[in-house]
PDB file of C-alpha atoms (C1' of nucleotides) in Angstrom:
ATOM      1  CA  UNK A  15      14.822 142.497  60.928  1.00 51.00           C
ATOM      2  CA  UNK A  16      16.278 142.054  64.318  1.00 52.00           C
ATOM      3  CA  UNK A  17      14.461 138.839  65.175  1.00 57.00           C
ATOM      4  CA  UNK A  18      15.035 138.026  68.973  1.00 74.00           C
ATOM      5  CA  UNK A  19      14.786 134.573  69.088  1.00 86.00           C
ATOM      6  CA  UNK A  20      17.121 132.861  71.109  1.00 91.00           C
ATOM      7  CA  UNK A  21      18.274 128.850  71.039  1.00 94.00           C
ATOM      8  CA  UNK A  22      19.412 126.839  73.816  1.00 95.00           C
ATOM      9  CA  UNK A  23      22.387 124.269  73.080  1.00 96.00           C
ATOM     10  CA  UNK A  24      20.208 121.699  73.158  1.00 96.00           C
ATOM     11  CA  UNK A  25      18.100 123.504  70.627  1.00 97.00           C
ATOM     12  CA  UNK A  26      20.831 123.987  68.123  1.00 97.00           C
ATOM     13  CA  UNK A  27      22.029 120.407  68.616  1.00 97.00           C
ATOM     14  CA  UNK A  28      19.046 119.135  67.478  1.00 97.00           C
ATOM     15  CA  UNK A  29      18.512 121.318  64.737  1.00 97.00           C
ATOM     16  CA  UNK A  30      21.799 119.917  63.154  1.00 97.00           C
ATOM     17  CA  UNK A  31      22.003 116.813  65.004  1.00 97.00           C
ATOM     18  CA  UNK A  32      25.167 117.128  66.865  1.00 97.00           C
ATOM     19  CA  UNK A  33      25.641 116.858  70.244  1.00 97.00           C
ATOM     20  CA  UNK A  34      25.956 119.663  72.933  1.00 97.00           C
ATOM     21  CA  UNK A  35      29.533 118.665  73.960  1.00 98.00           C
ATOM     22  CA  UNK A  36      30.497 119.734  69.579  1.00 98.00           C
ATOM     23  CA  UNK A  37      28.478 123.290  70.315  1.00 97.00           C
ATOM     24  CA  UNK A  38      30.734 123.473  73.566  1.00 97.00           C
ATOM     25  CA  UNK A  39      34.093 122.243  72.017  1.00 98.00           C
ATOM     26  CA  UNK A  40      33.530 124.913  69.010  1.00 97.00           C
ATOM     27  CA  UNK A  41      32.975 127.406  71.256  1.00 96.00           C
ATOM     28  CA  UNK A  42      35.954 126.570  73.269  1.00 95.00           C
ATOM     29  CA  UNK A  43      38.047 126.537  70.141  1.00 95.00           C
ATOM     30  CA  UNK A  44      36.664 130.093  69.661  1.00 93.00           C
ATOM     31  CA  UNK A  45      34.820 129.007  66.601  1.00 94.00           C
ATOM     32  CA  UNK A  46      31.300 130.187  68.083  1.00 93.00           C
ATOM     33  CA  UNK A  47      30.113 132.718  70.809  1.00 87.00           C
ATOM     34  CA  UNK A  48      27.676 132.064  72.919  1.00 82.00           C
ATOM     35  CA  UNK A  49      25.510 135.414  74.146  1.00 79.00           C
ATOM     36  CA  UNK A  50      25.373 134.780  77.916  1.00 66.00           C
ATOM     37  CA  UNK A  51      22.442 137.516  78.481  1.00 52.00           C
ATOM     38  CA  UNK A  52      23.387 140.155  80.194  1.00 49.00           C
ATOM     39  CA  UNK A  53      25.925 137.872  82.304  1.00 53.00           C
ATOM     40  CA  UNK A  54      23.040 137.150  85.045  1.00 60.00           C
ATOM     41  CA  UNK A  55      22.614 133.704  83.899  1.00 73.00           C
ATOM     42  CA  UNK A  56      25.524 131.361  83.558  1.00 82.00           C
ATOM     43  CA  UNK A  57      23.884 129.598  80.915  1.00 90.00           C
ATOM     44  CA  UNK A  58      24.705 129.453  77.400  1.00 91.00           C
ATOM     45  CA  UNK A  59      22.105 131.154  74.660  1.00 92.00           C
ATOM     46  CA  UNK A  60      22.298 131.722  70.947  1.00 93.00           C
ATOM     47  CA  UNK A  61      21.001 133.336  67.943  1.00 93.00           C
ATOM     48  CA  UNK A  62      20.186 133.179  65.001  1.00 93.00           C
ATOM     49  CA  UNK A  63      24.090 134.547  63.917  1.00 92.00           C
ATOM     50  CA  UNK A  64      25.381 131.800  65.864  1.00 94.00           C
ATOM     51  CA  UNK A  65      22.922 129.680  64.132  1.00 95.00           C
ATOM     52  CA  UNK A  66      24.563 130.076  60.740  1.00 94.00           C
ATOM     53  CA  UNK A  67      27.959 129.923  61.927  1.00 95.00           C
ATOM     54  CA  UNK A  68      27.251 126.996  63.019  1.00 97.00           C
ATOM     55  CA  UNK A  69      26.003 125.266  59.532  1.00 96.00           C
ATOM     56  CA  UNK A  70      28.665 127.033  58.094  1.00 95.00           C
ATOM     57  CA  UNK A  71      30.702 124.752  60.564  1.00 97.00           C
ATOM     58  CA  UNK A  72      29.232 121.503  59.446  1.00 97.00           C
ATOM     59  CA  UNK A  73      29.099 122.508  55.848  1.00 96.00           C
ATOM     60  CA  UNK A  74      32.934 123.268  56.143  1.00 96.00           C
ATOM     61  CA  UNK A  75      33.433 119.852  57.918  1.00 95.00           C
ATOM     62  CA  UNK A  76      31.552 117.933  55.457  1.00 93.00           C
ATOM     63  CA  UNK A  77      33.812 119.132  52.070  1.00 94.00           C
ATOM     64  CA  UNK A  78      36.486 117.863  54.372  1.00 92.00           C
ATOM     65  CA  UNK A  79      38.256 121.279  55.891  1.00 95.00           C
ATOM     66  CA  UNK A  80      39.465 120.856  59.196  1.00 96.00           C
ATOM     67  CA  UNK A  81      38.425 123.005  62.378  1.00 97.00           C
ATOM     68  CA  UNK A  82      41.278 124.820  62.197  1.00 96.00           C
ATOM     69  CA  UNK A  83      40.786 126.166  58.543  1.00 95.00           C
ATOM     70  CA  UNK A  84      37.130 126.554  58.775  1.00 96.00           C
ATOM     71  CA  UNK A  85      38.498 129.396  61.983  1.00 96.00           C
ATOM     72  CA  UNK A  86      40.922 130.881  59.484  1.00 93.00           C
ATOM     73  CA  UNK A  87      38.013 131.384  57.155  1.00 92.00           C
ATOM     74  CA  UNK A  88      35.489 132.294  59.260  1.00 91.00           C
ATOM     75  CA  UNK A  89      37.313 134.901  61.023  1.00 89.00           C
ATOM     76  CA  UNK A  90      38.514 136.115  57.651  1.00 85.00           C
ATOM     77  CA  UNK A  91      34.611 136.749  56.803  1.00 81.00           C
ATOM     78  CA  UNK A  92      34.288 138.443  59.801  1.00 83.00           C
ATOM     79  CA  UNK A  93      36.972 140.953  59.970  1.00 84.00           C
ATOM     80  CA  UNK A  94      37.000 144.339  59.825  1.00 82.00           C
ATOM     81  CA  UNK A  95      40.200 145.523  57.538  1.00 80.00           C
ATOM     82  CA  UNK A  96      41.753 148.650  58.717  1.00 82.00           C
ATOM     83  CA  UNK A  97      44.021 148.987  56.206  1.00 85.00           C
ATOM     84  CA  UNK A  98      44.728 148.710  52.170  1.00 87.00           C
ATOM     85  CA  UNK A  99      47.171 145.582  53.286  1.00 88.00           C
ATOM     86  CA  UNK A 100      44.696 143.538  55.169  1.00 87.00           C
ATOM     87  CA  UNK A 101      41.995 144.050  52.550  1.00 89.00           C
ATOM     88  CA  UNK A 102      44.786 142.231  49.596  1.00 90.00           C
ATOM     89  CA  UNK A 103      44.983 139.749  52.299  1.00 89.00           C
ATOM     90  CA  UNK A 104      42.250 139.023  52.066  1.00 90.00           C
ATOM     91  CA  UNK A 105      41.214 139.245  48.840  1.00 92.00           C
ATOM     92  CA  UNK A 106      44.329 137.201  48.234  1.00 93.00           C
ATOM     93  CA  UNK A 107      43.096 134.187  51.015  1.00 92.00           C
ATOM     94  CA  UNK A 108      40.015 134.021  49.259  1.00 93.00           C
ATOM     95  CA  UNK A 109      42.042 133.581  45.557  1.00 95.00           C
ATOM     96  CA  UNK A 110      43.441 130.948  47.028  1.00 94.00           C
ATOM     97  CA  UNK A 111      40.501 129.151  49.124  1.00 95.00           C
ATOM     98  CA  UNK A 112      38.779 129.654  45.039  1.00 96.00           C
ATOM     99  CA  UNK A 113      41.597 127.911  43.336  1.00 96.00           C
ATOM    100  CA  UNK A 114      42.094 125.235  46.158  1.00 95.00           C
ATOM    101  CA  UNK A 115      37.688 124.410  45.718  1.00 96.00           C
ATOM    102  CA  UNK A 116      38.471 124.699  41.839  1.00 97.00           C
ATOM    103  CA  UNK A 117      40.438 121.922  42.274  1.00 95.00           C
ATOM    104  CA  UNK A 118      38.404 120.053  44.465  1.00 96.00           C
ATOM    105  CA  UNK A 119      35.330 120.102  42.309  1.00 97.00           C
ATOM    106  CA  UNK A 120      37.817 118.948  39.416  1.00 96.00           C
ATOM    107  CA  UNK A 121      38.658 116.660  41.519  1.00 96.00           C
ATOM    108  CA  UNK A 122      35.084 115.615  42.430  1.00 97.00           C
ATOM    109  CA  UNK A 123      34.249 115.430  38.608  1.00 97.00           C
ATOM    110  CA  UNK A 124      37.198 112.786  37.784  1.00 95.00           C
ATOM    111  CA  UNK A 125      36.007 110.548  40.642  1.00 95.00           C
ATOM    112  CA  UNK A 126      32.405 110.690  39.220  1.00 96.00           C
ATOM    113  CA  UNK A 127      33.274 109.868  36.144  1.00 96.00           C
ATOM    114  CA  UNK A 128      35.439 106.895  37.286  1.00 93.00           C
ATOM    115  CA  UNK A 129      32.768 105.651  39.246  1.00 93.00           C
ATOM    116  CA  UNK A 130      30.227 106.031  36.019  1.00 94.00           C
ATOM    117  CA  UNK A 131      32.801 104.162  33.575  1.00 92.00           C
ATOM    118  CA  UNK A 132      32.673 101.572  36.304  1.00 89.00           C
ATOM    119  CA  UNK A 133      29.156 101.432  37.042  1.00 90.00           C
ATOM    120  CA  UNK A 134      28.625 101.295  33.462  1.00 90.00           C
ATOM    121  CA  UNK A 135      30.819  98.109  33.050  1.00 85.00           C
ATOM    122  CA  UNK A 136      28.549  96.281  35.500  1.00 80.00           C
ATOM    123  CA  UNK A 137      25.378  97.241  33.718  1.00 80.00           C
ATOM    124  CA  UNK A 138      26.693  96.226  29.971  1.00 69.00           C
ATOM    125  CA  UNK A 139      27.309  92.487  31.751  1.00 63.00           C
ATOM    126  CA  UNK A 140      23.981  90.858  31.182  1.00 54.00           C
ATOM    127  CA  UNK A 141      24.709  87.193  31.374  1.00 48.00           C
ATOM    128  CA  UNK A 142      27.484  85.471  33.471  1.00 46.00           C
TER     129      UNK A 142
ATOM    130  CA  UNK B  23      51.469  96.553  27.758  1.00 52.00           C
ATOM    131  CA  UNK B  24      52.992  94.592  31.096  1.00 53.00           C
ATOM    132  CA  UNK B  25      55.259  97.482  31.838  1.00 57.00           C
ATOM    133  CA  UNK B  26      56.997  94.912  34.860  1.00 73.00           C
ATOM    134  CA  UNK B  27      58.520  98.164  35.935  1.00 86.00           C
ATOM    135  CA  UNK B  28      59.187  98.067  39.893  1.00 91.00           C
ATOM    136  CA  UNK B  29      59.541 100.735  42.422  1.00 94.00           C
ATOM    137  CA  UNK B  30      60.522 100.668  46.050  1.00 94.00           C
ATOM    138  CA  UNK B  31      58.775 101.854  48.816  1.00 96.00           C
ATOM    139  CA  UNK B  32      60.706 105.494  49.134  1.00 96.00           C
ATOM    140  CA  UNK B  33      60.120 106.069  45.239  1.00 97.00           C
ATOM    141  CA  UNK B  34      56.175 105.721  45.880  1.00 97.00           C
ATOM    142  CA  UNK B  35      56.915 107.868  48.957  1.00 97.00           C
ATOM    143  CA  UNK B  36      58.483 110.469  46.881  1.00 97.00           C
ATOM    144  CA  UNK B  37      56.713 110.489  44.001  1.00 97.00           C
ATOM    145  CA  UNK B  38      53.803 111.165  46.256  1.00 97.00           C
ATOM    146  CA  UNK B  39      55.219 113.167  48.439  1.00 97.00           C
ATOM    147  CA  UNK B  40      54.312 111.257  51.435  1.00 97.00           C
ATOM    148  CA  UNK B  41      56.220 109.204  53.966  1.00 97.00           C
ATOM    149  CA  UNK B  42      57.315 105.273  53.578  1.00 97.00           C
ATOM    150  CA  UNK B  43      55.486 105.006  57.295  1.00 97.00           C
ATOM    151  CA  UNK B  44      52.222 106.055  55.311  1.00 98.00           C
ATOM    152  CA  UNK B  45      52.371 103.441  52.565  1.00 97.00           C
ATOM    153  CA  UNK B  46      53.236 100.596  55.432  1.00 97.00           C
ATOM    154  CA  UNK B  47      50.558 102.165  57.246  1.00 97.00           C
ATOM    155  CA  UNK B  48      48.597 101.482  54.458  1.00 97.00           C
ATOM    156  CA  UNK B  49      49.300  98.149  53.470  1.00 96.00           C
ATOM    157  CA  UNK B  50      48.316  97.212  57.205  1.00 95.00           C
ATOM    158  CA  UNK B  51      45.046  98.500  56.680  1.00 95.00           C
ATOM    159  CA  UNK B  52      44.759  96.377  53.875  1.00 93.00           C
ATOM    160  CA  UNK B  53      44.250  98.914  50.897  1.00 94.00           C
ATOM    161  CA  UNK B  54      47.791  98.366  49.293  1.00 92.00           C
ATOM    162  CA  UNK B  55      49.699  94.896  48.154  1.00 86.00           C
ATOM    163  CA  UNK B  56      52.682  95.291  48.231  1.00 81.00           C
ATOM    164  CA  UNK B  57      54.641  92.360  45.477  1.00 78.00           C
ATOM    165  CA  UNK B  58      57.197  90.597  47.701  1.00 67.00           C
ATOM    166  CA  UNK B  59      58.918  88.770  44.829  1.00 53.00           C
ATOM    167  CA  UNK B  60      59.091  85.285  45.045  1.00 49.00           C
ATOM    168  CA  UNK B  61      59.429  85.823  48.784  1.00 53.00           C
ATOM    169  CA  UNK B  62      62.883  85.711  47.485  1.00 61.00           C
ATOM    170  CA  UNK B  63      62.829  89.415  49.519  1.00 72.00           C
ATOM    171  CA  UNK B  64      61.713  90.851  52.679  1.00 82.00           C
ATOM    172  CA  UNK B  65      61.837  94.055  50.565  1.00 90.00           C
ATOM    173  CA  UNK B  66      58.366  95.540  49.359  1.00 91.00           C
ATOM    174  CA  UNK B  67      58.332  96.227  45.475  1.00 91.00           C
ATOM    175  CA  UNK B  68      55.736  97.698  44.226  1.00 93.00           C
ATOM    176  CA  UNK B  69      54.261  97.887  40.322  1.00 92.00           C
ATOM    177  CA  UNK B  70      51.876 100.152  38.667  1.00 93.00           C
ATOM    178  CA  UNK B  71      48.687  98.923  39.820  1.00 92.00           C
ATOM    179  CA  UNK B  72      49.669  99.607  43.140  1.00 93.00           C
ATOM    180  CA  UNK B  73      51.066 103.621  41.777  1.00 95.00           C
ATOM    181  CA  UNK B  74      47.484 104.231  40.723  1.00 94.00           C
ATOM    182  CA  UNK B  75      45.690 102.516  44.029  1.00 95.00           C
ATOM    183  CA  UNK B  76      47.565 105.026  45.814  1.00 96.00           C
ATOM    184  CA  UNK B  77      47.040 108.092  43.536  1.00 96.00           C
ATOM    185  CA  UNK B  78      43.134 106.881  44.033  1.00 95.00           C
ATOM    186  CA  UNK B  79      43.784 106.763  47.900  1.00 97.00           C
ATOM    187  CA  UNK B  80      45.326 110.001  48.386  1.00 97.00           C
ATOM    188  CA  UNK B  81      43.111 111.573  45.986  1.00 96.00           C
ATOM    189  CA  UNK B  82      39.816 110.179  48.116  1.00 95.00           C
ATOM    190  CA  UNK B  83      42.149 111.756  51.136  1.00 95.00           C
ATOM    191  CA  UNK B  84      41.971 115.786  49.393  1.00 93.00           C
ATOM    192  CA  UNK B  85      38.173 114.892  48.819  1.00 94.00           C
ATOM    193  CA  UNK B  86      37.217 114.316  52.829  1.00 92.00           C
ATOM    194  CA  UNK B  87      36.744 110.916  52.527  1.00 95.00           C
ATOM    195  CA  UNK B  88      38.649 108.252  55.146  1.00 96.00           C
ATOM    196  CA  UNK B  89      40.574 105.536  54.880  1.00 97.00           C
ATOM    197  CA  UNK B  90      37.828 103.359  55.788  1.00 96.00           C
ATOM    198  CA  UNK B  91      35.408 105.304  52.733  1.00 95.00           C
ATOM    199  CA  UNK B  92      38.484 104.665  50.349  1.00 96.00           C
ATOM    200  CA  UNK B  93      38.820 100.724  51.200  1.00 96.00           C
ATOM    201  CA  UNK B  94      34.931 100.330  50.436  1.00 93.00           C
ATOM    202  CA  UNK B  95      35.373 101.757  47.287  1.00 92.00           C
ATOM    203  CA  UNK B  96      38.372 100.169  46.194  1.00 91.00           C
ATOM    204  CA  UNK B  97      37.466  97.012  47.386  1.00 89.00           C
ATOM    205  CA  UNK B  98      34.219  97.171  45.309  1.00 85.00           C
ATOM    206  CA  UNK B  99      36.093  98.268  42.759  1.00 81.00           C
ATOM    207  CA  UNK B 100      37.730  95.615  42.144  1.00 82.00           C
ATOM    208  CA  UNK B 101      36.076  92.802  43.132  1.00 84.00           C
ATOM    209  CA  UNK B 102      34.641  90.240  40.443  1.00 82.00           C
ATOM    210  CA  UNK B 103      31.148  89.938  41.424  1.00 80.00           C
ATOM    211  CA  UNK B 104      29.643  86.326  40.833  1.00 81.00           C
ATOM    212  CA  UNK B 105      26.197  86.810  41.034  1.00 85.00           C
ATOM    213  CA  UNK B 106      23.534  89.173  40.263  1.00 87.00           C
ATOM    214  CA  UNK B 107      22.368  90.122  43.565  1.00 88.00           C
ATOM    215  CA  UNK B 108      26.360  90.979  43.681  1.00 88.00           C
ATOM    216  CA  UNK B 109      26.391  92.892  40.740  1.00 89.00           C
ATOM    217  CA  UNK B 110      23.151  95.058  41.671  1.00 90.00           C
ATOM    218  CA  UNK B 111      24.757  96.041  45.471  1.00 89.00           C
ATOM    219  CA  UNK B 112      27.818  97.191  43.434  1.00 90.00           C
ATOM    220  CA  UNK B 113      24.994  99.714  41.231  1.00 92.00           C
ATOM    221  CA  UNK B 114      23.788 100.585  44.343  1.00 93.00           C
ATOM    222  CA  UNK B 115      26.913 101.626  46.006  1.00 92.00           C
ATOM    223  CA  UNK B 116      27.908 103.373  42.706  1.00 93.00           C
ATOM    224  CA  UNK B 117      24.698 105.329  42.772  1.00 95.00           C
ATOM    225  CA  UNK B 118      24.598 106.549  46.306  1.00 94.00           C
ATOM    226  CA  UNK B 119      28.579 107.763  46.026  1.00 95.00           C
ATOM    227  CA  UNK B 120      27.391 109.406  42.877  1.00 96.00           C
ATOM    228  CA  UNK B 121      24.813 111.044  44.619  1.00 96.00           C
ATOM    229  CA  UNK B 122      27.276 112.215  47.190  1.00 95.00           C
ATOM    230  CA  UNK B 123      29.691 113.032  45.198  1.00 96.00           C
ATOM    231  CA  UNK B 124      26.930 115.944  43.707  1.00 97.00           C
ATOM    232  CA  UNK B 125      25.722 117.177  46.818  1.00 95.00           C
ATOM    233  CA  UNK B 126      29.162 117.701  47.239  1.00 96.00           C
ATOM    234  CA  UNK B 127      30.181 119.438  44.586  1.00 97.00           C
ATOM    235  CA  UNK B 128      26.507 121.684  44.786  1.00 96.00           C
ATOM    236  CA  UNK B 129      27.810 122.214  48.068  1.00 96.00           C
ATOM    237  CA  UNK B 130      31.159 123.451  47.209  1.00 97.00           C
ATOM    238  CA  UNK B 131      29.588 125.576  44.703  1.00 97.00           C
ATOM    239  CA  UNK B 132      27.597 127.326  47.200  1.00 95.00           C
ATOM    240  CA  UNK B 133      30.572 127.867  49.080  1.00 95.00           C
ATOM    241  CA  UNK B 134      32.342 129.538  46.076  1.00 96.00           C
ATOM    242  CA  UNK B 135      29.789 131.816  45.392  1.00 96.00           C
ATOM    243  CA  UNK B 136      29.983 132.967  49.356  1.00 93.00           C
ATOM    244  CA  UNK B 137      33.222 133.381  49.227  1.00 93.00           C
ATOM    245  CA  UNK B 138      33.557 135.493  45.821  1.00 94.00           C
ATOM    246  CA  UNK B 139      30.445 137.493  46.989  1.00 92.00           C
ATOM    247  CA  UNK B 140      33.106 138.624  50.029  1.00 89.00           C
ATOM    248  CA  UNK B 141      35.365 139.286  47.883  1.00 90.00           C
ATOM    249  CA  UNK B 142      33.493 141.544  46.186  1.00 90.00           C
ATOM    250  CA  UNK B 143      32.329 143.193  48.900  1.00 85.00           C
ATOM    251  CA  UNK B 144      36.551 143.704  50.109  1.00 80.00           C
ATOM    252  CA  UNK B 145      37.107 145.258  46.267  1.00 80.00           C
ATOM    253  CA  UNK B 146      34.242 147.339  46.195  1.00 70.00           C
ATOM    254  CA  UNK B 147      35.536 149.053  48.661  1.00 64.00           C
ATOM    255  CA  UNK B 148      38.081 151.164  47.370  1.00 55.00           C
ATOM    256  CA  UNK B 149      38.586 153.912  49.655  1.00 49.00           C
ATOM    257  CA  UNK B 150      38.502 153.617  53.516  1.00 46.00           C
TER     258      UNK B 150
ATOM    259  C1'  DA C  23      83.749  90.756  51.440  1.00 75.98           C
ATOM    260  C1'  DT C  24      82.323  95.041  53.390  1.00 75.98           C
ATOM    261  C1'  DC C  25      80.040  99.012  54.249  1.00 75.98           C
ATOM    262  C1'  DT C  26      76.306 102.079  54.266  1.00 75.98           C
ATOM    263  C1'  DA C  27      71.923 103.880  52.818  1.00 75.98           C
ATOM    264  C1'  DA C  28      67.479 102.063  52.619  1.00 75.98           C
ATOM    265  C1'  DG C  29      64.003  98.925  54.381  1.00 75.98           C
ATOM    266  C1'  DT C  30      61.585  96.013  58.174  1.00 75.98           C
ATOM    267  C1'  DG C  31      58.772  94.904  62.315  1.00 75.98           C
ATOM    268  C1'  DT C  32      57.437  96.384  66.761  1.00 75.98           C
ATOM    269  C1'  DA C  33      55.892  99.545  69.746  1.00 75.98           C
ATOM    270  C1'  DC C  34      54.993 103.659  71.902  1.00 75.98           C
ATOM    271  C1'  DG C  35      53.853 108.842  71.022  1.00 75.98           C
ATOM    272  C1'  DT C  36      50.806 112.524  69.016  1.00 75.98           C
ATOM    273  C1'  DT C  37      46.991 115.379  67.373  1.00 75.98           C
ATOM    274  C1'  DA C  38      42.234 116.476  66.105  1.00 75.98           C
ATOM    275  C1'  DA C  39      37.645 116.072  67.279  1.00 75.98           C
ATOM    276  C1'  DC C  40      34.902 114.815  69.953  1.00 75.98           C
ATOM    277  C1'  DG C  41      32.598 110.954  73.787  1.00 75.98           C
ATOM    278  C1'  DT C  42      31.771 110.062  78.469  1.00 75.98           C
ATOM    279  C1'  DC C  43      31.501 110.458  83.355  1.00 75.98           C
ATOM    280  C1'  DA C  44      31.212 112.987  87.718  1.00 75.98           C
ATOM    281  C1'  DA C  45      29.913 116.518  90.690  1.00 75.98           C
ATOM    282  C1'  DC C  46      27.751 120.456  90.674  1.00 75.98           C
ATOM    283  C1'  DT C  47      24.302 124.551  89.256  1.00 75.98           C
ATOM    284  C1'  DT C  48      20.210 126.520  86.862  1.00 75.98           C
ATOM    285  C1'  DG C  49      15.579 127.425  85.467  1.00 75.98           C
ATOM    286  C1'  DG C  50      10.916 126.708  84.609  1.00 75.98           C
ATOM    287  C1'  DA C  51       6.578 123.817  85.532  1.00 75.98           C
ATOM    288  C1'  DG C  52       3.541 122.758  89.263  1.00 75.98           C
TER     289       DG C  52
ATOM    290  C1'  DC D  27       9.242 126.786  97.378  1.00 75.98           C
ATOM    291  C1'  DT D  28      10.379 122.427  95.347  1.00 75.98           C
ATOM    292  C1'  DC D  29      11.946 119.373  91.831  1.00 75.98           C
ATOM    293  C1'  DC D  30      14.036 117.622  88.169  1.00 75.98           C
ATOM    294  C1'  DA D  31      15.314 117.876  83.422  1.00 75.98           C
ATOM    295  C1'  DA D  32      18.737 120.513  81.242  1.00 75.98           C
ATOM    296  C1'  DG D  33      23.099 122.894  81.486  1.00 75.98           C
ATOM    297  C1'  DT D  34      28.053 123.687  83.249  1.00 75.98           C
ATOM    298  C1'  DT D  35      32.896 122.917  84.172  1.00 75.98           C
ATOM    299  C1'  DG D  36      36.652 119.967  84.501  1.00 75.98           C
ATOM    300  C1'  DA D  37      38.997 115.782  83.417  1.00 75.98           C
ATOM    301  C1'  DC D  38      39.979 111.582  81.478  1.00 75.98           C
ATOM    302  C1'  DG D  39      38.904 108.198  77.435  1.00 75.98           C
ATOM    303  C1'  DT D  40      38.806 107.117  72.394  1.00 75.98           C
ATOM    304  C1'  DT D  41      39.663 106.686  67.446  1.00 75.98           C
ATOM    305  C1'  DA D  42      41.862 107.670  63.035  1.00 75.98           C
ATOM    306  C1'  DA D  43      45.970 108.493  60.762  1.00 75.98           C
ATOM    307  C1'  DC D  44      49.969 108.708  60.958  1.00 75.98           C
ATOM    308  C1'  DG D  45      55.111 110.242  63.440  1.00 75.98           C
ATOM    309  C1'  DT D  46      59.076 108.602  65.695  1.00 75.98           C
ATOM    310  C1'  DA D  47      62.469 105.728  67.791  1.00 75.98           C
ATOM    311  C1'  DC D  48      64.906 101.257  67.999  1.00 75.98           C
ATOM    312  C1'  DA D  49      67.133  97.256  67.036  1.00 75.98           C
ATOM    313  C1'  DC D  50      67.727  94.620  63.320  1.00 75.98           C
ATOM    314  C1'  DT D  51      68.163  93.091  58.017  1.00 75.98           C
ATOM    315  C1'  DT D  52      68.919  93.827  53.098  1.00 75.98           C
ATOM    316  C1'  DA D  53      70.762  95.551  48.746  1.00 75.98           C
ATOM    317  C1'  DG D  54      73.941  97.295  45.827  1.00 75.98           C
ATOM    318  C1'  DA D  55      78.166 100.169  45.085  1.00 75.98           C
ATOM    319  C1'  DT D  56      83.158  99.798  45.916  1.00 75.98           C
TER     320       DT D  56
END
DNA sequence: ATCTAAGTGTACGTTAACGTCAACTTGGAG
DNA sequence: CTCCAAGTTGACGTTAACGTACACTTAGAT
């Protein structure tokens, strides 16, 4: 399954229509790694991992997290635990990240159905 | 039902648990009126309406959306359209937002069932 | 009347998340 | 080898959404 394609930053921008100076300033914020092959080129590559981390990225952004706890969450996915204490942290992080999108979809469903009550009102007004 | 109860600007701050500069900053951006009685004052007052405007503000904040997103709703919201052609760019506002407003929630959803499928993964796990 | 906590306008400061520009370097087509 | 589009590293610019500081003014308790 180890597919060996490779993206340039150019590539990936276009996939998800951002521009290469995002890709760079995630990376810089340690959000993404670029695989610099075999450090003989100075040029960034990527693949297909960084690929999802990336639309995870974007997804994160767009449901309104900021950089900063898309890292926390990302880097929580990716660890390792040693230990029986950073396994209920995490386990305990994610509780919370579950509770806090509970909300938000409750949150989401209110809206909608103000905007439906409204949308509604317009419709039932036939004649001025 | 005219409750004419009145509040001042640190009460909205409080009850909201946000600062004073926020509601000014507010106001300035035109998404908040504040009721300067009788220009008797130079003290803001503000009455229900205004309470719920900013509940709806700061609950469009939590959701992702900006300040800018927030006024165009609002301001739809509650503006009396005259004519048809009006009324029928109000529908279609209402319908895109709704349509948003589910890709956002799918979206969130998605992002649940990643996260609980880690967690399961971190529980499975029971001895190291 | 007076005093003080609360409010006001004005203005400059701050942070996140990039945009933009400049001065190079790199890599692949011809 | 040669070129040039694409990439790189700084560094400064920008915008949204407030924070903060200052020099007043106002309101309500004493």
């Amino acid at each position: 399954m180890s597919e060996e394609r490779y993206f340039t930053i150019s590539e990936l921008a276009n996939i998800f229509d951002i521009s290469s100076r995002t890709i760079r300033y995630y990376e810089e914020m340690g959000m993404l790694t670029s695989v610099t092959r075999e450090s003989l080129t100075k040029q960034r590559s990527y693949t297909n991992t960084e690929r999802r981390r990336l639309k995870l990225i974007l997804r994160g952004k767009k449901l309104g997290f900021s950089l900063q706890e898309i890292k926390e969450m990302i880097d929580l996915y990716e660890s390792n635990p040693e230990g029986k204490v950073e396994r209920e942290r995490i386990i305990e992080f994610a509780d919370k990240k579950l509770k806090e999108i509970d909300e938000q979809i409750l949150q989401l469903q209110i809206l909608k159905e103000e905007i439906l009550a409204h949308r509604k009102r317009f419709l039932d007004v036939k004649q001025t």
